Amino acid sequence: LTRWTSTTKAHVIKNLAYGTYKVEEVSAPEGYKLNTKVTQFTISEKNRDIKVNIENEAKKVVVNVTKVDQSTGQALAGAVLQIKDSNGDIVYKWTTTDQSEVITDIENGTYTLEEVSAPEGYIKSDKVITFTIDDNHLSHQITFENAKEVYVPDTASVSSMIMMILGIVITGLGLNFVYKNGQRVK
């Protein structure tokens, strides 16, 4: 009926006719075992909204990192990210693409993920994400966000110019006042 490649967001299928359907995985994401379980569900008048979760077991350690635009959630290419171990040594460094980066076979330990440089037109994030790899935490799905740069006009120079003009006008009015008052005294 339909086929798709999963992403970090839910896949929605609308307007299915009443009936019984099956969902099965035909290929697993990189670094994961194929889930061979077939999930069956039925659409009926009383049962229109169905949520099906397909989970995969990691073949080995898998850290899946996606770099996205903070406001749109769209993948961002061009950021340089790095993962450091607990000693501060860089164990993995890459430039993001419009696809998630899949890192495998990292040894057990605590790691940090940080941005070295932001994509063009975005603000570099100072966020540091910490994650741990151990027997109970073989995989991580990490989404790292960037905010767009916003142009802010240099209002300080405009304010200074306005203050200078106001100063000249006030000084001129003051001199005019003194001059006219000086002429009346005579």
PDB file of C-alpha atoms in Angstrom:
ATOM      1  CA  LEU A   1       0.000   0.000   0.000  1.00  0.00           C
ATOM      2  CA  THR A   2       2.695   2.513   1.006  1.00  0.00           C
ATOM      3  CA  ARG A   3       6.411   2.560   1.725  1.00  0.00           C
ATOM      4  CA  TRP A   4       8.561   5.243   3.404  1.00  0.00           C
ATOM      5  CA  THR A   5      11.906   5.885   5.021  1.00  0.00           C
ATOM      6  CA  SER A   6      11.630   6.834   8.672  1.00  0.00           C
ATOM      7  CA  THR A   7      12.951  10.128  10.035  1.00  0.00           C
ATOM      8  CA  THR A   8      13.080  11.663  13.502  1.00  0.00           C
ATOM      9  CA  LYS A   9       9.418  12.678  13.094  1.00  0.00           C
ATOM     10  CA  ALA A  10       6.319  10.504  12.979  1.00  0.00           C
ATOM     11  CA  HIS A  11       5.100   9.353   9.570  1.00  0.00           C
ATOM     12  CA  VAL A  12       1.378  10.078   9.125  1.00  0.00           C
ATOM     13  CA  ILE A  13      -0.867   8.196   6.707  1.00  0.00           C
ATOM     14  CA  LYS A  14      -4.286   9.799   6.215  1.00  0.00           C
ATOM     15  CA  ASN A  15      -7.598   8.549   4.835  1.00  0.00           C
ATOM     16  CA  LEU A  16      -7.018   4.802   5.106  1.00  0.00           C
ATOM     17  CA  ALA A  17     -10.138   2.823   4.251  1.00  0.00           C
ATOM     18  CA  TYR A  18     -11.695   0.628   6.931  1.00  0.00           C
ATOM     19  CA  GLY A  19      -9.823  -2.647   7.180  1.00  0.00           C
ATOM     20  CA  THR A  20      -6.898  -4.465   8.710  1.00  0.00           C
ATOM     21  CA  TYR A  21      -3.340  -3.421   7.891  1.00  0.00           C
ATOM     22  CA  LYS A  22       0.166  -4.630   8.636  1.00  0.00           C
ATOM     23  CA  VAL A  23       3.311  -2.609   9.247  1.00  0.00           C
ATOM     24  CA  GLU A  24       6.673  -4.245   8.813  1.00  0.00           C
ATOM     25  CA  GLU A  25      10.209  -2.992   8.587  1.00  0.00           C
ATOM     26  CA  VAL A  26      12.043  -3.987   5.410  1.00  0.00           C
ATOM     27  CA  SER A  27      15.397  -2.427   6.264  1.00  0.00           C
ATOM     28  CA  ALA A  28      16.779  -1.124   9.549  1.00  0.00           C
ATOM     29  CA  PRO A  29      18.503   2.205  10.144  1.00  0.00           C
ATOM     30  CA  GLU A  30      22.302   2.093  10.016  1.00  0.00           C
ATOM     31  CA  GLY A  31      23.703   0.455  13.155  1.00  0.00           C
ATOM     32  CA  TYR A  32      20.410  -1.197  14.187  1.00  0.00           C
ATOM     33  CA  LYS A  33      19.022  -4.716  13.906  1.00  0.00           C
ATOM     34  CA  LEU A  34      16.037  -5.325  11.608  1.00  0.00           C
ATOM     35  CA  ASN A  35      12.797  -5.516  13.595  1.00  0.00           C
ATOM     36  CA  THR A  36      11.142  -8.641  12.171  1.00  0.00           C
ATOM     37  CA  LYS A  37       7.925  -8.211  14.168  1.00  0.00           C
ATOM     38  CA  VAL A  38       4.883  -7.529  11.967  1.00  0.00           C
ATOM     39  CA  THR A  39       2.466  -5.096  13.621  1.00  0.00           C
ATOM     40  CA  GLN A  40      -1.196  -5.425  12.667  1.00  0.00           C
ATOM     41  CA  PHE A  41      -3.939  -2.843  13.257  1.00  0.00           C
ATOM     42  CA  THR A  42      -7.543  -2.323  12.209  1.00  0.00           C
ATOM     43  CA  ILE A  43      -9.198   0.896  11.023  1.00  0.00           C
ATOM     44  CA  SER A  44     -12.909   1.086  11.765  1.00  0.00           C
ATOM     45  CA  GLU A  45     -15.557   3.720  12.345  1.00  0.00           C
ATOM     46  CA  LYS A  46     -14.741   3.706  16.071  1.00  0.00           C
ATOM     47  CA  ASN A  47     -10.991   3.275  15.625  1.00  0.00           C
ATOM     48  CA  ARG A  48      -9.648   5.879  13.135  1.00  0.00           C
ATOM     49  CA  ASP A  49      -6.529   7.224  14.909  1.00  0.00           C
ATOM     50  CA  ILE A  50      -3.906   4.526  15.328  1.00  0.00           C
ATOM     51  CA  LYS A  51      -0.359   5.032  16.579  1.00  0.00           C
ATOM     52  CA  VAL A  52       2.177   2.336  15.725  1.00  0.00           C
ATOM     53  CA  ASN A  53       5.681   2.348  17.197  1.00  0.00           C
ATOM     54  CA  ILE A  54       8.427   0.304  15.581  1.00  0.00           C
ATOM     55  CA  GLU A  55      11.542   0.032  17.718  1.00  0.00           C
ATOM     56  CA  ASN A  56      14.965  -1.164  16.728  1.00  0.00           C
ATOM     57  CA  GLU A  57      17.660  -2.715  18.848  1.00  0.00           C
ATOM     58  CA  ALA A  58      21.139  -1.347  18.347  1.00  0.00           C
ATOM     59  CA  LYS A  59      23.619  -3.737  16.746  1.00  0.00           C
ATOM     60  CA  LYS A  60      26.315  -1.846  18.547  1.00  0.00           C
ATOM     61  CA  VAL A  61      26.798   1.592  19.970  1.00  0.00           C
ATOM     62  CA  VAL A  62      24.951   4.133  17.850  1.00  0.00           C
ATOM     63  CA  VAL A  63      24.824   7.882  18.422  1.00  0.00           C
ATOM     64  CA  ASN A  64      22.549   9.582  15.906  1.00  0.00           C
ATOM     65  CA  VAL A  65      23.023  13.384  15.764  1.00  0.00           C
ATOM     66  CA  THR A  66      20.736  15.685  13.789  1.00  0.00           C
ATOM     67  CA  LYS A  67      21.500  19.422  13.399  1.00  0.00           C
ATOM     68  CA  VAL A  68      18.313  21.475  12.891  1.00  0.00           C
ATOM     69  CA  ASP A  69      16.997  25.019  12.539  1.00  0.00           C
ATOM     70  CA  GLN A  70      15.531  25.982  15.924  1.00  0.00           C
ATOM     71  CA  SER A  71      12.338  27.474  14.507  1.00  0.00           C
ATOM     72  CA  THR A  72      11.569  25.127  11.588  1.00  0.00           C
ATOM     73  CA  GLY A  73      13.084  21.814  12.683  1.00  0.00           C
ATOM     74  CA  GLN A  74      14.639  21.435   9.219  1.00  0.00           C
ATOM     75  CA  ALA A  75      18.050  19.769   8.978  1.00  0.00           C
ATOM     76  CA  LEU A  76      21.012  22.159   8.716  1.00  0.00           C
ATOM     77  CA  ALA A  77      24.163  21.562   6.725  1.00  0.00           C
ATOM     78  CA  GLY A  78      27.458  23.336   7.330  1.00  0.00           C
ATOM     79  CA  ALA A  79      27.871  23.257  11.117  1.00  0.00           C
ATOM     80  CA  VAL A  80      31.043  21.751  12.530  1.00  0.00           C
ATOM     81  CA  LEU A  81      30.323  19.554  15.554  1.00  0.00           C
ATOM     82  CA  GLN A  82      32.621  17.510  17.743  1.00  0.00           C
ATOM     83  CA  ILE A  83      32.380  14.846  20.418  1.00  0.00           C
ATOM     84  CA  LYS A  84      34.892  14.855  23.273  1.00  0.00           C
ATOM     85  CA  ASP A  85      35.581  12.150  25.838  1.00  0.00           C
ATOM     86  CA  SER A  86      35.772  12.778  29.592  1.00  0.00           C
ATOM     87  CA  ASN A  87      39.452  13.773  29.232  1.00  0.00           C
ATOM     88  CA  GLY A  88      38.516  16.534  26.774  1.00  0.00           C
ATOM     89  CA  ASP A  89      40.021  14.680  23.807  1.00  0.00           C
ATOM     90  CA  ILE A  90      38.147  14.949  20.495  1.00  0.00           C
ATOM     91  CA  VAL A  91      36.958  11.472  19.477  1.00  0.00           C
ATOM     92  CA  TYR A  92      34.781  12.481  16.519  1.00  0.00           C
ATOM     93  CA  LYS A  93      34.457  15.691  14.480  1.00  0.00           C
ATOM     94  CA  TRP A  94      32.404  16.369  11.334  1.00  0.00           C
ATOM     95  CA  THR A  95      30.578  18.936   9.217  1.00  0.00           C
ATOM     96  CA  THR A  96      26.818  18.441   9.217  1.00  0.00           C
ATOM     97  CA  THR A  97      24.772  17.685   6.111  1.00  0.00           C
ATOM     98  CA  ASP A  98      21.015  17.585   5.597  1.00  0.00           C
ATOM     99  CA  GLN A  99      21.125  14.016   6.993  1.00  0.00           C
ATOM    100  CA  SER A 100      21.702  12.769  10.529  1.00  0.00           C
ATOM    101  CA  GLU A 101      25.253  11.772  11.414  1.00  0.00           C
ATOM    102  CA  VAL A 102      25.469   8.188  12.647  1.00  0.00           C
ATOM    103  CA  ILE A 103      28.434   7.486  14.929  1.00  0.00           C
ATOM    104  CA  THR A 104      29.122   3.882  15.889  1.00  0.00           C
ATOM    105  CA  ASP A 105      31.504   1.921  18.079  1.00  0.00           C
ATOM    106  CA  ILE A 106      32.249   4.568  20.695  1.00  0.00           C
ATOM    107  CA  GLU A 107      33.642   2.965  23.846  1.00  0.00           C
ATOM    108  CA  ASN A 108      31.818   3.107  27.188  1.00  0.00           C
ATOM    109  CA  GLY A 109      32.197   6.478  28.886  1.00  0.00           C
ATOM    110  CA  THR A 110      30.773   9.957  29.252  1.00  0.00           C
ATOM    111  CA  TYR A 111      30.974  12.290  26.261  1.00  0.00           C
ATOM    112  CA  THR A 112      30.123  15.852  25.350  1.00  0.00           C
ATOM    113  CA  LEU A 113      28.793  17.107  22.027  1.00  0.00           C
ATOM    114  CA  GLU A 114      29.411  20.745  21.127  1.00  0.00           C
ATOM    115  CA  GLU A 115      29.414  23.058  18.149  1.00  0.00           C
ATOM    116  CA  VAL A 116      32.730  24.367  16.811  1.00  0.00           C
ATOM    117  CA  SER A 117      31.164  26.632  14.167  1.00  0.00           C
ATOM    118  CA  ALA A 118      27.602  27.374  13.065  1.00  0.00           C
ATOM    119  CA  PRO A 119      26.182  27.131   9.557  1.00  0.00           C
ATOM    120  CA  GLU A 120      26.256  30.377   7.582  1.00  0.00           C
ATOM    121  CA  GLY A 121      23.451  32.685   8.711  1.00  0.00           C
ATOM    122  CA  TYR A 122      23.111  31.036  12.147  1.00  0.00           C
ATOM    123  CA  ILE A 123      24.318  31.860  15.654  1.00  0.00           C
ATOM    124  CA  LYS A 124      26.908  29.474  17.095  1.00  0.00           C
ATOM    125  CA  SER A 125      25.392  27.500  19.947  1.00  0.00           C
ATOM    126  CA  ASP A 126      27.220  27.438  23.272  1.00  0.00           C
ATOM    127  CA  LYS A 127      25.144  24.433  24.334  1.00  0.00           C
ATOM    128  CA  VAL A 128      27.085  21.357  25.450  1.00  0.00           C
ATOM    129  CA  ILE A 129      25.182  18.061  25.409  1.00  0.00           C
ATOM    130  CA  THR A 130      26.452  15.303  27.695  1.00  0.00           C
ATOM    131  CA  PHE A 131      25.652  11.645  27.064  1.00  0.00           C
ATOM    132  CA  THR A 132      26.862   8.335  28.451  1.00  0.00           C
ATOM    133  CA  ILE A 133      27.592   5.084  26.671  1.00  0.00           C
ATOM    134  CA  ASP A 134      27.367   1.956  28.835  1.00  0.00           C
ATOM    135  CA  ASP A 135      25.707  -1.465  28.740  1.00  0.00           C
ATOM    136  CA  ASN A 136      22.312   0.125  29.456  1.00  0.00           C
ATOM    137  CA  HIS A 137      22.749   3.067  27.046  1.00  0.00           C
ATOM    138  CA  LEU A 138      24.008   1.808  23.696  1.00  0.00           C
ATOM    139  CA  SER A 139      22.166   4.306  21.541  1.00  0.00           C
ATOM    140  CA  HIS A 140      21.316   7.999  21.652  1.00  0.00           C
ATOM    141  CA  GLN A 141      19.185  10.173  19.385  1.00  0.00           C
ATOM    142  CA  ILE A 142      20.425  13.767  19.769  1.00  0.00           C
ATOM    143  CA  THR A 143      18.913  16.837  18.107  1.00  0.00           C
ATOM    144  CA  PHE A 144      21.142  19.927  18.176  1.00  0.00           C
ATOM    145  CA  GLU A 145      19.501  23.274  17.336  1.00  0.00           C
ATOM    146  CA  ASN A 146      20.697  26.612  15.944  1.00  0.00           C
ATOM    147  CA  ALA A 147      18.908  29.952  15.866  1.00  0.00           C
ATOM    148  CA  LYS A 148      19.129  32.179  12.802  1.00  0.00           C
ATOM    149  CA  GLU A 149      21.170  35.349  13.002  1.00  0.00           C
ATOM    150  CA  VAL A 150      18.971  38.441  13.203  1.00  0.00           C
ATOM    151  CA  TYR A 151      20.235  41.747  11.829  1.00  0.00           C
ATOM    152  CA  VAL A 152      19.962  44.468  14.449  1.00  0.00           C
ATOM    153  CA  PRO A 153      20.681  47.992  13.191  1.00  0.00           C
ATOM    154  CA  ASP A 154      23.365  49.971  15.024  1.00  0.00           C
ATOM    155  CA  THR A 155      21.044  52.184  17.037  1.00  0.00           C
ATOM    156  CA  ALA A 156      23.895  53.573  19.143  1.00  0.00           C
ATOM    157  CA  SER A 157      25.242  55.653  16.255  1.00  0.00           C
ATOM    158  CA  VAL A 158      21.733  56.866  15.334  1.00  0.00           C
ATOM    159  CA  SER A 159      21.072  57.807  18.971  1.00  0.00           C
ATOM    160  CA  SER A 160      24.405  59.652  19.168  1.00  0.00           C
ATOM    161  CA  MET A 161      23.567  61.623  16.013  1.00  0.00           C
ATOM    162  CA  ILE A 162      20.137  62.598  17.376  1.00  0.00           C
ATOM    163  CA  MET A 163      21.682  63.673  20.694  1.00  0.00           C
ATOM    164  CA  MET A 164      24.291  65.771  18.861  1.00  0.00           C
ATOM    165  CA  ILE A 165      21.628  67.526  16.734  1.00  0.00           C
ATOM    166  CA  LEU A 166      19.485  68.160  19.825  1.00  0.00           C
ATOM    167  CA  GLY A 167      22.561  69.562  21.589  1.00  0.00           C
ATOM    168  CA  ILE A 168      23.249  71.964  18.724  1.00  0.00           C
ATOM    169  CA  VAL A 169      19.606  73.083  18.595  1.00  0.00           C
ATOM    170  CA  ILE A 170      19.453  73.641  22.377  1.00  0.00           C
ATOM    171  CA  THR A 171      22.788  75.496  22.367  1.00  0.00           C
ATOM    172  CA  GLY A 172      21.582  77.672  19.480  1.00  0.00           C
ATOM    173  CA  LEU A 173      18.331  78.458  21.281  1.00  0.00           C
ATOM    174  CA  GLY A 174      20.272  79.276  24.442  1.00  0.00           C
ATOM    175  CA  LEU A 175      22.632  81.632  22.605  1.00  0.00           C
ATOM    176  CA  ASN A 176      19.688  83.270  20.860  1.00  0.00           C
ATOM    177  CA  PHE A 177      17.977  83.750  24.215  1.00  0.00           C
ATOM    178  CA  VAL A 178      21.110  85.286  25.779  1.00  0.00           C
ATOM    179  CA  TYR A 179      21.643  87.559  22.769  1.00  0.00           C
ATOM    180  CA  LYS A 180      18.043  88.815  22.769  1.00  0.00           C
ATOM    181  CA  ASN A 181      18.023  89.286  26.545  1.00  0.00           C
ATOM    182  CA  GLY A 182      21.353  91.116  26.278  1.00  0.00           C
ATOM    183  CA  GLN A 183      19.834  93.548  23.740  1.00  0.00           C
ATOM    184  CA  ARG A 184      16.905  94.399  26.034  1.00  0.00           C
ATOM    185  CA  VAL A 185      19.132  95.314  28.945  1.00  0.00           C
ATOM    186  CA  LYS A 186      20.760  98.240  27.106  1.00  0.00           C
TER     187      LYS A 186
END
